[in-house]
Coordinates of C-alpha atoms in Angstrom, one line a residue:
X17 CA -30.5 16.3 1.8
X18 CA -27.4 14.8 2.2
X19 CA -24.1 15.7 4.3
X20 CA -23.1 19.3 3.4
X21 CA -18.8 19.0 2.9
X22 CA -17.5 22.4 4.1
X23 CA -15.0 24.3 2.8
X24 CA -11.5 23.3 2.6
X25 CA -13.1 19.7 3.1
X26 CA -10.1 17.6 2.2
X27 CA -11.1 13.8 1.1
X28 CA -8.3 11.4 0.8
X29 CA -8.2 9.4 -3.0
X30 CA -6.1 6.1 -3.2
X31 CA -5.6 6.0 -7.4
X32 CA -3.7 3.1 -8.7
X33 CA -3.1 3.0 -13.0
X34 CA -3.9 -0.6 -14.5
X35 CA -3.2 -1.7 -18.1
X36 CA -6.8 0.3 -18.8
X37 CA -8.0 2.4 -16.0
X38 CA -7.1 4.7 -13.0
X39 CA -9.0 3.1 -10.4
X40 CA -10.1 5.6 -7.5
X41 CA -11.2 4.7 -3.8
X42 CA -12.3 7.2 -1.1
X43 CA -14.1 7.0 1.9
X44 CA -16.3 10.0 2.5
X45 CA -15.6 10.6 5.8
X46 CA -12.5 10.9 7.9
X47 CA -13.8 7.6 10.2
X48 CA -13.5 4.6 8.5
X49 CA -15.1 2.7 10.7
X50 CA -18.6 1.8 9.6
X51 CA -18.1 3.6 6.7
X52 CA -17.7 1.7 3.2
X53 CA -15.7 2.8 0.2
X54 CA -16.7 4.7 -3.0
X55 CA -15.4 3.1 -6.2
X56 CA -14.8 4.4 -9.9
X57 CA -13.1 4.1 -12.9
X58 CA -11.4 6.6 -15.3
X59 CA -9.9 5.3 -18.8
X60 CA -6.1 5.7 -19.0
X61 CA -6.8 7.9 -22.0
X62 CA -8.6 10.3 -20.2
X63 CA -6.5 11.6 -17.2
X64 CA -8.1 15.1 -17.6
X65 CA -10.8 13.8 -16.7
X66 CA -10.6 12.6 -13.5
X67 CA -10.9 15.1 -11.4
X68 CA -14.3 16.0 -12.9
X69 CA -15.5 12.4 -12.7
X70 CA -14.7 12.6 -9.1
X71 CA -16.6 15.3 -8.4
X72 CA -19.2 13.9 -10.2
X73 CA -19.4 10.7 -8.3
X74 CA -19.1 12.3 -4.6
X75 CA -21.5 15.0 -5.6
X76 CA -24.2 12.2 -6.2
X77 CA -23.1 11.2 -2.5
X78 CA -23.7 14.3 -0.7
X79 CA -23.6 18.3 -0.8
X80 CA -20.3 19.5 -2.1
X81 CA -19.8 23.4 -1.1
X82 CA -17.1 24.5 -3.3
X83 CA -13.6 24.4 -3.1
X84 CA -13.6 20.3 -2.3
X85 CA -9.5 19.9 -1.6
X86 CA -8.7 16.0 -2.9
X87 CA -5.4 14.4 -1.2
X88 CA -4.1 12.1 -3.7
X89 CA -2.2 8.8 -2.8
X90 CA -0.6 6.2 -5.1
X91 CA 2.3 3.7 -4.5
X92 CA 5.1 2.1 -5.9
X93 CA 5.8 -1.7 -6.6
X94 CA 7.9 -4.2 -4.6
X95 CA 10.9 -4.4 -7.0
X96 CA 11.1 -0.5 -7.0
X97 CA 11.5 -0.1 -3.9
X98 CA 14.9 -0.9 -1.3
X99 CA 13.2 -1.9 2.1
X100 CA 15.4 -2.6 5.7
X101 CA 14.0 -3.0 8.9
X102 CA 16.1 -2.4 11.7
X103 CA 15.9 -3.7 15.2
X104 CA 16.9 -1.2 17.6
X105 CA 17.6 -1.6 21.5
X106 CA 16.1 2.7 22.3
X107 CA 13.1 4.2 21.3
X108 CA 14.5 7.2 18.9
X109 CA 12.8 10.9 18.0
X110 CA 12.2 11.9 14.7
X111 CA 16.0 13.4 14.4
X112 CA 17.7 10.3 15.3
X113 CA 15.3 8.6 13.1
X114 CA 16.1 10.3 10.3
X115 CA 20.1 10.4 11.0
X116 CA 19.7 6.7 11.1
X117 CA 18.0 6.1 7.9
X118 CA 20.5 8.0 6.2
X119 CA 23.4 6.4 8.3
X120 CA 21.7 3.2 6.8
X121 CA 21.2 4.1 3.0
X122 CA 25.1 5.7 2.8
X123 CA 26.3 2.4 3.8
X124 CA 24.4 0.1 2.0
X125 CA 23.4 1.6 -1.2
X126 CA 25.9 2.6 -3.7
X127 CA 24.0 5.2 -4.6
X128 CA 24.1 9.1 -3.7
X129 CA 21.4 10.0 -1.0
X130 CA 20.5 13.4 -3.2
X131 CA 19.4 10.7 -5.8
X132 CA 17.1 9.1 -3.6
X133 CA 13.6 9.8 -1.7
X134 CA 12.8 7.9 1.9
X135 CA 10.7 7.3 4.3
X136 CA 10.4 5.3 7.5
X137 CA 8.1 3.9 9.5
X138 CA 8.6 2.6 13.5
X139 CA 7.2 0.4 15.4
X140 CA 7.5 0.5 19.2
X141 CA 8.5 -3.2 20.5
X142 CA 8.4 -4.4 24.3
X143 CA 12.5 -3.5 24.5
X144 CA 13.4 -1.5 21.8
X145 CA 12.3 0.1 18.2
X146 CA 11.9 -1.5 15.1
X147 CA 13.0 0.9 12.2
X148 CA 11.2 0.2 8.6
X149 CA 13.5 2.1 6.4
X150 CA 12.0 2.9 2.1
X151 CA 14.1 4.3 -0.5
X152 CA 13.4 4.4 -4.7
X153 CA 15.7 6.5 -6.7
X154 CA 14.0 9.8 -7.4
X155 CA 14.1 9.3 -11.1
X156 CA 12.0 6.1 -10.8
X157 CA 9.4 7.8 -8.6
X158 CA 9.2 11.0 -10.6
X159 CA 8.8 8.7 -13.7
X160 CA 5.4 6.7 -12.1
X161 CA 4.5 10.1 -10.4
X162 CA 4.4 11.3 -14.4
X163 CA 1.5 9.0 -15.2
X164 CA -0.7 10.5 -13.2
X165 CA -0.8 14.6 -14.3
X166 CA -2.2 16.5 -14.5
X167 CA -3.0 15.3 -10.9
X168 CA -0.7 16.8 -7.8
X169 CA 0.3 13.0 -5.9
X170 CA 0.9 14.2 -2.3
X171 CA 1.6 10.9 -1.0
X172 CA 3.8 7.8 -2.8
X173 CA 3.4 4.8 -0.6
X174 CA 4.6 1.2 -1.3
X175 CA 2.1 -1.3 -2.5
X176 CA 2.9 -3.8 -0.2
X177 CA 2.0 -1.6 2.8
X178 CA -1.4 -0.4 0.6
X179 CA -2.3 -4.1 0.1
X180 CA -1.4 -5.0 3.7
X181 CA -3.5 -2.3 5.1
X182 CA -6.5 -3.1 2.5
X183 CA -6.0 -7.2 3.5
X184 CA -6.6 -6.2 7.0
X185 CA -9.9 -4.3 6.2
X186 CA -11.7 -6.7 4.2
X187 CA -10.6 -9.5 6.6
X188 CA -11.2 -7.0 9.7
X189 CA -8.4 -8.7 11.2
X190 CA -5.2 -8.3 11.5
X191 CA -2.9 -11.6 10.2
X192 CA -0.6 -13.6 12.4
X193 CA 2.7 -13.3 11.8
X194 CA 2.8 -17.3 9.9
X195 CA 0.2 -15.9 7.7
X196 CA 1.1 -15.1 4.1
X197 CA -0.8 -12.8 2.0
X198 CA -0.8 -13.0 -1.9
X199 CA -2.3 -10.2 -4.6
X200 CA -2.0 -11.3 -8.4
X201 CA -3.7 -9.1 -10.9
X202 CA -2.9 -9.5 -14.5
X203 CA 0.3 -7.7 -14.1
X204 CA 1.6 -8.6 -11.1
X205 CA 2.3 -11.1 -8.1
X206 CA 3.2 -10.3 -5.0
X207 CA 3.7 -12.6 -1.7
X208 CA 4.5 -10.9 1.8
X209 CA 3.6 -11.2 5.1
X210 CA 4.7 -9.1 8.5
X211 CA 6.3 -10.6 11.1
X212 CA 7.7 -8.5 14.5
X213 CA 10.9 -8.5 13.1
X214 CA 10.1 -7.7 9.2
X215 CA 8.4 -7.4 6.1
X216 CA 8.9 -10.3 3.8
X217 CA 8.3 -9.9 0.5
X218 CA 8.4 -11.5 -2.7
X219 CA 7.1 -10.2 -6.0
X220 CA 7.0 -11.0 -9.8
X221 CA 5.5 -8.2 -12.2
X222 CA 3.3 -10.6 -14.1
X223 CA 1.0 -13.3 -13.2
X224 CA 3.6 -15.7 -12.3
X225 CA 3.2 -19.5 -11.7
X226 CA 2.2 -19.1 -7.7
X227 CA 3.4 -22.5 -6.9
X228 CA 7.1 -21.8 -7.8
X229 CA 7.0 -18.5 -5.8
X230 CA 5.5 -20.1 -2.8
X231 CA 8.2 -23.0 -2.8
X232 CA 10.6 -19.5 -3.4
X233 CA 9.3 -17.7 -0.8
X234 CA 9.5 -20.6 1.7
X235 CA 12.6 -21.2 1.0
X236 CA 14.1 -17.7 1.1
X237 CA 12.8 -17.0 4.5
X238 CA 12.6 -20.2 6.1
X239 CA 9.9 -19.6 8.9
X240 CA 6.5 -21.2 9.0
X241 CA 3.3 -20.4 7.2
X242 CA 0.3 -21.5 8.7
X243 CA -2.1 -20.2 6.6
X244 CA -2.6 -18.4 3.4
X245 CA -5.0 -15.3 2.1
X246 CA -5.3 -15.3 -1.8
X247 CA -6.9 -12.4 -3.8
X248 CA -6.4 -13.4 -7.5
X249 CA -7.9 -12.3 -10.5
X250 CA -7.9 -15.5 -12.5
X251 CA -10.6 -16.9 -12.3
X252 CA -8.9 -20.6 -12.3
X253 CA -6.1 -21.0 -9.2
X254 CA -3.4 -23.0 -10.2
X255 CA -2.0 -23.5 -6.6
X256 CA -1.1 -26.8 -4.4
X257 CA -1.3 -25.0 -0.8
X258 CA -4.3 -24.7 1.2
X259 CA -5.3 -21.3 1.0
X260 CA -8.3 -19.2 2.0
X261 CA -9.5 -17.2 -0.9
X262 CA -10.6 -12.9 -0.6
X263 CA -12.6 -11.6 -2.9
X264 CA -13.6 -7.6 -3.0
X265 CA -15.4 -5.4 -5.5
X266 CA -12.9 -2.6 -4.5
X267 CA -9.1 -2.7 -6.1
X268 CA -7.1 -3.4 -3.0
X269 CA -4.3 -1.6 -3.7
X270 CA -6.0 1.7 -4.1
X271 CA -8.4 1.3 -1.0
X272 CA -5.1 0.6 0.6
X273 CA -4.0 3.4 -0.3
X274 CA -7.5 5.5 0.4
X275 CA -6.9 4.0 3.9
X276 CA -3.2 5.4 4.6
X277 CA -2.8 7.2 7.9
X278 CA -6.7 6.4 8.5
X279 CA -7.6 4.6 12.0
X280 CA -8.5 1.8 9.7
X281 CA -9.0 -1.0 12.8
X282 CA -8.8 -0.6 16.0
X283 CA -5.9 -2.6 16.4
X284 CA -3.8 -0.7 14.0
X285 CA 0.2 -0.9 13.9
X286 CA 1.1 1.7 11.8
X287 CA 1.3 0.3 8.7

């Protein structure tokens, strides 16, 4: 007999929408460690019946006692999304976090904070705070948030977090900060990489030519890459760089975002 769920179990689903499918990844236990993730497919025609395709599949994994709660997570693309990260000289609570962000967003977007959602994210340095500040207009997230009902999203993440987080699982490792990271599916491209001062990022919503966005990307950020981690769909590369290809029969950026808020590797930042 397998593992009996309990009641108000709550399992955490990263969905992502492709051209054809919502592609769904969970992880059946809280842990993640030593754990592998679950992986299926619903066709975009058929969102009401996701939920019952889910229940389906984890049912064939273990013993499901009634109510089974799901936590649904999604995320938004690069070029949705405004991004800052600030470098800070004091460690700040979650007030004077938040007073900052919206310090931030008045002055730099000309756009009404009531029309926006954010989010922020800190990471403790050895003097000081670094302050990862996320806003999308709240008609552009309601929009994507649309695509997936009848399904209640509870958490919108960005991609680029999602894909770094799902990089560092299937390389179990986390990437220096001269390593660059690039996803292409068949609609997009994105290139970023974390450093201790920022997220860089550079993204195309296509499969764009990855020479001319590498040659971009250096040139925009002008700091050293060392090495590079490719996941591409295509099946021929067209690319001049050496790079070390990743491969994974689980959609990154839904395991990324199966694994958000998840102690994912020991050496976890945050992100």
């Amino acid at each position: 007999m397998g593992k009996l769920i309990k009641k108000n179990t709550t399992i955490q689903v990263g969905i992502w929408l492709t051209q054809h499918y919502f592609e769904l990844v969970w992880f059946n236990q809280d842990k993640v460690e030593n754990n592998s993730p679950h992986f299926c497919r619903v066709d975009i025609n058929a969102p009401n019946t996701i939920n019952s395709t889910l229940f389906e599949q984890i049912s064939n994994q273990m013993e499901i006692q009634r109510p089974l709660e799901i936590k649904w997570v999604t995320a938004i693309l690069p070029h949705q999304v405004w991004f800052k990260s600030l470098l800070l000289q004091h460690h700040l609570n979650e007030s004077e976090c938040d007073h900052q962000c919206r310090y931030t967003l008045e002055n730099e977007l000309p756009i009404p904070l009531d029309d926006l959602w954010f989010d922020y994210i800190t990471l403790p340095l050895k003097q000081g705070l670094r302050l990862d500040i996320f806003a999308v207009r709240k008609i552009v997230a309601q929009s994507l948030l649309i695509q997936f009902l009848p399904l209640n999203i509870k958490v919108l993440d960005t991609v680029v977090s999602c894909l770094y987080r799902a990089f560092c699982y299937t390389l179990q490792t986390t990437p220096s900060n001269h390593s660059l990271l690039i996803y292409q599916d068949e609609q997009n491209t994105i290139l970023f990489r974390q450093t201790q001062q920022e997220w860089q990022i550079l993204s195309h919503p296509s499969q764009a030519n990855l020479i001319e966005l590498y040659q971009l990307f250096a040139q925009r950020y002008q700091q050293k890459i060392d090495d590079v981690w490719l996941y591409s769909q295509a099946k021929n590369i067209q690319f001049h760089a050496k790079y070390q290809r990743i491969t994974s029969d689980i959609p990154l950026i839904a395991l990324g975002a199966s694994l958000w808020q998840k102690n994912w590797q020991q050496n976890e930042n945050g992100y």
